[in-house]
Amino acid sequence: MSGFSTDWLTLREPYDLRARNAMVLDAVAAHLDPNFSVQVVDLACGTGSTARALGPHLPVRQNWRLIDNDLSLLARARATPAPKDTVTNLIPLDINRDLEAALDGAVDLVATSALLDLVSESWLDRLAVEIVARGVPLYAALSYDGRTKLTPSDPFDAEIAAAVNNHQRTDKGFGPALGPAAAAFAIARFEALGYSVVHGTSDWMMGPDDFEIQTEILAGWASAAHDMGALSQADTTAWLTRRRDCIAAGSFSLSVGHVDFFAMPSATR
Ligand SMILES: C[S@@+](CC[C@H](N)C(=O)[O-])C[C@H]1O[C@@H](n2cnc3c(N)ncnc32)[C@H](O)[C@@H]1O
């Protein structure tokens, strides 16, 4: 178990799909020859949402290696039928320990979503070096970047957001996480290694109808704030109660900042 439940990944998938940056997806599509089949490695695939979102932008014939260390998420990915002309192989692997093995073999594109904010600077550096050494491109979507907007606002929002961002930097199994700094760090690293990078925002936008995911996110934030000792338990509970009341009244909206990027070998490299 990774701590990411099938229910949570299923709940967020339509918001992720809507948020994915179209310019970045276009850059991926433009980079690959539609007449050839494409071999894709999805790092930390979860239930396979990256393949479902990116597949329609790729050449028709696709071979995906879906990699995750959570067997229950891989089982859900296996249960989802693949489109015609798409072959899917599910690979249980710890990408912290065995990143190089995950990337070995024929690869035209490395993909990942909602992973980079969990990893450490040294792991991300290792990923960049391994990808550049193989001369393959990377599509990395939905890295949380620390921006949040809650409407209407509440006096405790800023403290909660700061606590969430501090919690994002705690160890998620890869060493101290980059959290909100991950995408900017990765983009700078790939550019320093001679890659061209197309990037843009992919923010979650949620309105009054999105009560289920808003409730889930805010409960997670309250829990993170509690773990970080940011506010007293009473203040955190009062904040969450006020926010739930707004959600129940249909008067709440939320945006959560993310970044997508596509890093590709430069023609002049
Ligand atoms: C936020 S989820 C994202 C899942 C999927 N990419 C998506 O966008 O829905 C993070 C994923 O990283 C996986 N993960 C975390 N640590 C891992 C590790 N050391 N090796 C392989 N997968 C890992 C989790 O199991 C989980 O599926």
CSV table of C-alpha atoms and ligand atoms in Angstrom, one decimal:
chain,number,residue,atom,x,y,z
A,1,MET,CA,0.0,0.0,0.0
A,2,SER,CA,1.3,3.4,-0.9
A,3,GLY,CA,-1.1,5.6,1.0
A,4,PHE,CA,-2.8,6.6,-2.3
A,5,SER,CA,-6.1,4.8,-2.4
A,6,THR,CA,-7.9,3.7,-5.5
A,7,ASP,CA,-10.9,5.7,-4.4
A,8,TRP,CA,-8.8,8.9,-4.1
A,9,LEU,CA,-7.1,8.4,-7.5
A,10,THR,CA,-10.5,7.7,-9.1
A,11,LEU,CA,-12.0,10.8,-7.5
A,12,ARG,CA,-9.3,13.1,-8.8
A,13,GLU,CA,-8.9,11.6,-12.3
A,14,PRO,CA,-11.5,13.7,-14.0
A,15,TYR,CA,-10.1,16.9,-12.4
A,16,ASP,CA,-6.6,15.9,-13.5
A,17,LEU,CA,-7.9,15.2,-17.0
A,18,ARG,CA,-9.5,18.6,-17.3
A,19,ALA,CA,-6.5,20.3,-15.8
A,20,ARG,CA,-3.8,18.8,-18.0
A,21,ASN,CA,-2.1,21.6,-20.0
A,22,ALA,CA,-3.1,21.4,-23.7
A,23,MET,CA,0.0,23.1,-25.0
A,24,VAL,CA,2.2,20.6,-23.2
A,25,LEU,CA,0.1,17.7,-24.6
A,26,ASP,CA,0.4,19.2,-28.1
A,27,ALA,CA,4.2,19.3,-27.7
A,28,VAL,CA,4.3,15.6,-26.8
A,29,ALA,CA,2.1,14.8,-29.8
A,30,ALA,CA,4.3,16.9,-32.1
A,31,HIS,CA,7.4,15.2,-31.0
A,32,LEU,CA,6.4,11.6,-31.9
A,33,ASP,CA,6.0,10.3,-35.4
A,34,PRO,CA,2.4,9.1,-35.8
A,35,ASN,CA,3.4,6.4,-38.3
A,36,PHE,CA,5.5,4.5,-35.7
A,37,SER,CA,4.5,2.6,-32.6
A,38,VAL,CA,5.6,4.2,-29.3
A,39,GLN,CA,7.0,2.6,-26.2
A,40,VAL,CA,6.0,4.5,-23.1
A,41,VAL,CA,7.1,4.0,-19.5
A,42,ASP,CA,4.7,5.4,-16.9
A,43,LEU,CA,6.5,5.9,-13.6
A,44,ALA,CA,4.2,5.6,-10.5
A,45,CYS,CA,1.2,4.8,-12.7
A,46,GLY,CA,-1.4,4.4,-9.9
A,47,THR,CA,-4.5,3.0,-11.6
A,48,GLY,CA,-3.3,4.0,-15.1
A,49,SER,CA,-4.7,7.5,-15.5
A,50,THR,CA,-1.7,8.9,-17.4
A,51,ALA,CA,-2.2,6.2,-20.1
A,52,ARG,CA,-5.9,7.1,-20.3
A,53,ALA,CA,-5.2,10.8,-20.6
A,54,LEU,CA,-2.1,10.8,-22.8
A,55,GLY,CA,-2.9,7.8,-25.0
A,56,PRO,CA,-5.3,9.7,-27.3
A,57,HIS,CA,-2.5,12.2,-28.0
A,58,LEU,CA,0.1,9.6,-29.1
A,59,PRO,CA,0.6,7.5,-32.2
A,60,VAL,CA,-2.2,4.8,-32.5
A,61,ARG,CA,0.1,1.8,-31.8
A,62,GLN,CA,1.2,2.1,-28.2
A,63,ASN,CA,3.1,-0.2,-25.8
A,64,TRP,CA,2.9,1.0,-22.1
A,65,ARG,CA,4.9,-0.2,-19.2
A,66,LEU,CA,2.9,0.8,-16.2
A,67,ILE,CA,5.1,0.9,-13.1
A,68,ASP,CA,4.1,1.2,-9.5
A,69,ASN,CA,5.0,-0.4,-6.1
A,70,ASP,CA,1.4,-0.6,-5.0
A,71,LEU,CA,-0.1,-3.9,-6.0
A,72,SER,CA,-3.7,-2.9,-5.4
A,73,LEU,CA,-3.4,0.1,-7.7
A,74,LEU,CA,-1.7,-2.1,-10.3
A,75,ALA,CA,-4.6,-4.6,-10.0
A,76,ARG,CA,-7.1,-1.7,-10.7
A,77,ALA,CA,-5.0,-0.7,-13.7
A,78,ARG,CA,-5.1,-4.3,-15.0
A,79,ALA,CA,-8.9,-4.4,-14.7
A,80,THR,CA,-9.3,-1.4,-17.0
A,81,PRO,CA,-9.5,-2.5,-20.7
A,82,ALA,CA,-6.9,-1.0,-23.0
A,83,PRO,CA,-7.9,0.6,-26.3
A,84,LYS,CA,-7.3,-1.5,-29.5
A,85,ASP,CA,-3.7,-1.3,-30.7
A,86,THR,CA,-2.5,-0.6,-27.1
A,87,VAL,CA,-0.5,-3.2,-25.2
A,88,THR,CA,-0.1,-2.7,-21.5
A,89,ASN,CA,2.4,-4.4,-19.2
A,90,LEU,CA,2.1,-3.9,-15.5
A,91,ILE,CA,5.3,-3.9,-13.5
A,92,PRO,CA,5.5,-3.9,-9.7
A,93,LEU,CA,8.7,-2.0,-8.9
A,94,ASP,CA,10.0,0.4,-6.3
A,95,ILE,CA,11.2,3.4,-8.5
A,96,ASN,CA,13.2,4.8,-5.6
A,97,ARG,CA,15.4,1.7,-5.4
A,98,ASP,CA,15.1,0.5,-9.0
A,99,LEU,CA,14.7,3.6,-11.2
A,100,GLU,CA,17.4,2.5,-13.6
A,101,ALA,CA,15.7,-0.9,-14.1
A,102,ALA,CA,12.4,0.9,-14.7
A,103,LEU,CA,13.9,2.9,-17.6
A,104,ASP,CA,15.9,0.1,-19.2
A,105,GLY,CA,14.8,-1.5,-22.5
A,106,ALA,CA,13.2,0.1,-25.5
A,107,VAL,CA,11.7,3.5,-24.5
A,108,ASP,CA,10.5,6.4,-26.7
A,109,LEU,CA,8.8,8.4,-23.9
A,110,VAL,CA,8.9,8.5,-20.1
A,111,ALA,CA,5.6,9.7,-18.5
A,112,THR,CA,4.6,10.5,-15.0
A,113,SER,CA,1.8,12.3,-13.3
A,114,ALA,CA,1.4,13.6,-9.7
A,115,LEU,CA,4.8,12.1,-8.7
A,116,LEU,CA,7.5,14.7,-8.9
A,117,ASP,CA,6.3,16.7,-5.8
A,118,LEU,CA,6.7,13.5,-3.8
A,119,VAL,CA,10.4,13.0,-4.6
A,120,SER,CA,13.6,14.4,-3.3
A,121,GLU,CA,16.1,16.7,-5.1
A,122,SER,CA,18.6,13.8,-5.4
A,123,TRP,CA,16.1,11.4,-6.8
A,124,LEU,CA,14.8,14.0,-9.3
A,125,ASP,CA,18.4,14.7,-10.3
A,126,ARG,CA,19.0,11.0,-10.8
A,127,LEU,CA,15.8,10.8,-13.0
A,128,ALA,CA,17.0,13.7,-15.1
A,129,VAL,CA,20.5,12.2,-15.6
A,130,GLU,CA,19.1,8.8,-16.5
A,131,ILE,CA,16.6,10.3,-19.0
A,132,VAL,CA,19.2,12.5,-20.6
A,133,ALA,CA,21.7,9.7,-20.8
A,134,ARG,CA,19.1,7.6,-22.8
A,135,GLY,CA,18.1,10.7,-25.0
A,136,VAL,CA,14.4,10.2,-24.4
A,137,PRO,CA,11.8,12.8,-23.6
A,138,LEU,CA,9.8,13.1,-20.4
A,139,TYR,CA,6.2,14.1,-20.0
A,140,ALA,CA,5.6,15.1,-16.3
A,141,ALA,CA,2.2,16.3,-15.4
A,142,LEU,CA,0.3,17.6,-12.3
A,143,SER,CA,3.1,18.5,-10.0
A,144,TYR,CA,1.6,20.6,-7.1
A,145,ASP,CA,3.3,24.0,-7.1
A,146,GLY,CA,2.1,25.5,-3.8
A,147,ARG,CA,-0.6,27.9,-5.1
A,148,THR,CA,-4.1,27.6,-3.6
A,149,LYS,CA,-7.1,29.8,-3.8
A,150,LEU,CA,-10.2,29.4,-1.6
A,151,THR,CA,-13.3,31.4,-2.2
A,152,PRO,CA,-14.7,32.9,0.0
A,153,SER,CA,-11.5,33.3,2.1
A,154,ASP,CA,-11.1,32.5,5.8
A,155,PRO,CA,-8.7,34.1,8.3
A,156,PHE,CA,-6.9,30.7,8.8
A,157,ASP,CA,-6.4,29.9,5.1
A,158,ALA,CA,-2.9,31.3,4.9
A,159,GLU,CA,-1.7,29.3,8.0
A,160,ILE,CA,-3.3,26.1,6.7
A,161,ALA,CA,-1.8,26.6,3.2
A,162,ALA,CA,1.7,27.2,4.7
A,163,ALA,CA,1.3,24.0,6.8
A,164,VAL,CA,0.2,22.0,3.7
A,165,ASN,CA,3.3,23.3,1.8
A,166,ASN,CA,5.6,22.4,4.7
A,167,HIS,CA,3.9,18.9,4.9
A,168,GLN,CA,4.5,18.5,1.1
A,169,ARG,CA,8.3,18.8,1.8
A,170,THR,CA,8.3,15.9,4.3
A,171,ASP,CA,9.7,12.5,3.2
A,172,LYS,CA,7.3,10.5,1.0
A,173,GLY,CA,9.7,7.6,0.6
A,174,PHE,CA,12.3,9.3,-1.6
A,175,GLY,CA,14.0,11.5,1.1
A,176,PRO,CA,12.9,15.0,1.9
A,177,ALA,CA,10.4,15.9,-0.8
A,178,LEU,CA,10.7,18.9,-3.1
A,179,GLY,CA,7.0,19.5,-2.8
A,180,PRO,CA,5.9,22.8,-4.4
A,181,ALA,CA,9.4,23.4,-5.7
A,182,ALA,CA,9.6,20.1,-7.7
A,183,ALA,CA,8.4,21.3,-11.2
A,184,ALA,CA,10.6,24.4,-11.2
A,185,PHE,CA,13.6,22.4,-10.0
A,186,ALA,CA,13.0,19.7,-12.7
A,187,ILE,CA,12.6,22.2,-15.5
A,188,ALA,CA,15.8,24.0,-14.6
A,189,ARG,CA,17.7,20.7,-14.3
A,190,PHE,CA,16.6,19.5,-17.7
A,191,GLU,CA,17.4,22.8,-19.3
A,192,ALA,CA,20.9,22.8,-17.7
A,193,LEU,CA,21.4,19.3,-19.2
A,194,GLY,CA,20.6,20.7,-22.7
A,195,TYR,CA,17.0,19.7,-23.0
A,196,SER,CA,14.2,22.0,-24.3
A,197,VAL,CA,11.2,22.2,-22.0
A,198,VAL,CA,7.6,23.2,-22.8
A,199,HIS,CA,5.7,24.0,-19.6
A,200,GLY,CA,2.5,25.4,-18.3
A,201,THR,CA,0.0,25.4,-15.5
A,202,SER,CA,-2.5,22.6,-14.9
A,203,ASP,CA,-4.5,23.9,-12.0
A,204,TRP,CA,-7.5,22.0,-10.5
A,205,MET,CA,-10.5,24.3,-10.7
A,206,MET,CA,-13.4,23.3,-8.5
A,207,GLY,CA,-16.8,25.0,-8.0
A,208,PRO,CA,-19.9,24.5,-5.9
A,209,ASP,CA,-20.8,21.2,-7.6
A,210,ASP,CA,-17.5,19.6,-6.7
A,211,PHE,CA,-18.4,19.0,-3.0
A,212,GLU,CA,-17.0,15.5,-2.8
A,213,ILE,CA,-13.4,16.2,-3.9
A,214,GLN,CA,-13.4,19.6,-2.1
A,215,THR,CA,-14.4,17.9,1.2
A,216,GLU,CA,-11.7,15.3,0.7
A,217,ILE,CA,-9.0,17.8,-0.1
A,218,LEU,CA,-9.8,20.1,2.8
A,219,ALA,CA,-9.9,17.1,5.2
A,220,GLY,CA,-6.4,16.2,4.0
A,221,TRP,CA,-5.2,19.8,4.5
A,222,ALA,CA,-6.6,19.8,8.1
A,223,SER,CA,-4.8,16.6,8.8
A,224,ALA,CA,-1.6,18.0,7.3
A,225,ALA,CA,-1.9,21.1,9.4
A,226,HIS,CA,-2.5,19.0,12.5
A,227,ASP,CA,0.6,16.9,11.7
A,228,MET,CA,2.7,20.0,11.3
A,229,GLY,CA,1.4,21.5,14.5
A,230,ALA,CA,0.5,24.7,12.6
A,231,LEU,CA,-2.6,25.6,14.5
A,232,SER,CA,-4.2,24.4,17.7
A,233,GLN,CA,-6.5,21.4,17.2
A,234,ALA,CA,-9.5,23.6,18.1
A,235,ASP,CA,-8.6,26.2,15.4
A,236,THR,CA,-8.0,23.5,12.8
A,237,THR,CA,-11.3,21.9,13.5
A,238,ALA,CA,-13.1,25.2,13.5
A,239,TRP,CA,-11.5,26.1,10.2
A,240,LEU,CA,-12.6,22.7,8.7
A,241,THR,CA,-16.1,23.1,10.0
A,242,ARG,CA,-16.5,26.6,8.5
A,243,ARG,CA,-15.2,25.3,5.1
A,244,ARG,CA,-17.5,22.3,5.2
A,245,ASP,CA,-20.4,24.6,5.9
A,246,CYS,CA,-19.5,26.7,2.8
A,247,ILE,CA,-19.3,23.5,0.7
A,248,ALA,CA,-22.6,22.3,2.0
A,249,ALA,CA,-24.1,25.8,1.2
A,250,GLY,CA,-22.9,25.5,-2.4
A,251,SER,CA,-20.9,28.7,-2.0
A,252,PHE,CA,-17.3,27.4,-2.1
A,253,SER,CA,-14.7,27.2,-4.9
A,254,LEU,CA,-11.2,26.0,-4.8
A,255,SER,CA,-8.2,26.1,-7.2
A,256,VAL,CA,-5.0,24.2,-6.6
A,257,GLY,CA,-1.9,25.0,-8.6
A,258,HIS,CA,-0.1,22.4,-10.7
A,259,VAL,CA,2.5,22.5,-13.4
A,260,ASP,CA,2.9,20.2,-16.4
A,261,PHE,CA,6.1,20.0,-18.6
A,262,PHE,CA,7.5,18.2,-21.5
A,263,ALA,CA,11.3,17.9,-21.6
A,264,MET,CA,12.8,16.8,-24.9
A,265,PRO,CA,16.3,16.5,-26.4
A,266,SER,CA,17.2,19.7,-28.2
A,267,ALA,CA,18.0,19.5,-31.8
A,268,THR,CA,21.2,21.5,-31.2
A,269,ARG,CA,22.3,19.5,-28.1
B,1,LIG,C1,-0.4,10.7,-6.4
B,1,LIG,S1,-0.3,9.1,-6.9
B,1,LIG,C2,-0.3,9.3,-8.7
B,1,LIG,C3,-0.7,8.1,-9.4
B,1,LIG,C4,-1.0,8.3,-10.9
B,1,LIG,N1,0.3,8.7,-11.6
B,1,LIG,C5,-2.0,9.3,-11.2
B,1,LIG,O1,-1.7,10.4,-11.7
B,1,LIG,O2,-3.2,9.0,-10.8
B,1,LIG,C6,1.4,8.7,-6.6
B,1,LIG,C7,1.8,7.3,-7.0
B,1,LIG,O3,3.2,7.0,-6.7
B,1,LIG,C8,3.3,5.7,-6.4
B,1,LIG,N2,4.6,5.5,-5.7
B,1,LIG,C9,5.0,6.1,-4.6
B,1,LIG,N3,6.2,5.7,-4.2
B,1,LIG,C10,6.6,4.8,-5.1
B,1,LIG,C11,7.8,4.0,-5.3
B,1,LIG,N4,8.8,4.1,-4.5
B,1,LIG,N5,7.9,3.2,-6.4
B,1,LIG,C12,6.8,3.1,-7.3
B,1,LIG,N6,5.7,3.8,-7.2
B,1,LIG,C13,5.6,4.7,-6.1
B,1,LIG,C14,2.1,5.4,-5.6
B,1,LIG,O4,1.8,4.0,-5.4
B,1,LIG,C15,1.0,6.2,-6.3
B,1,LIG,O5,0.4,5.3,-7.3
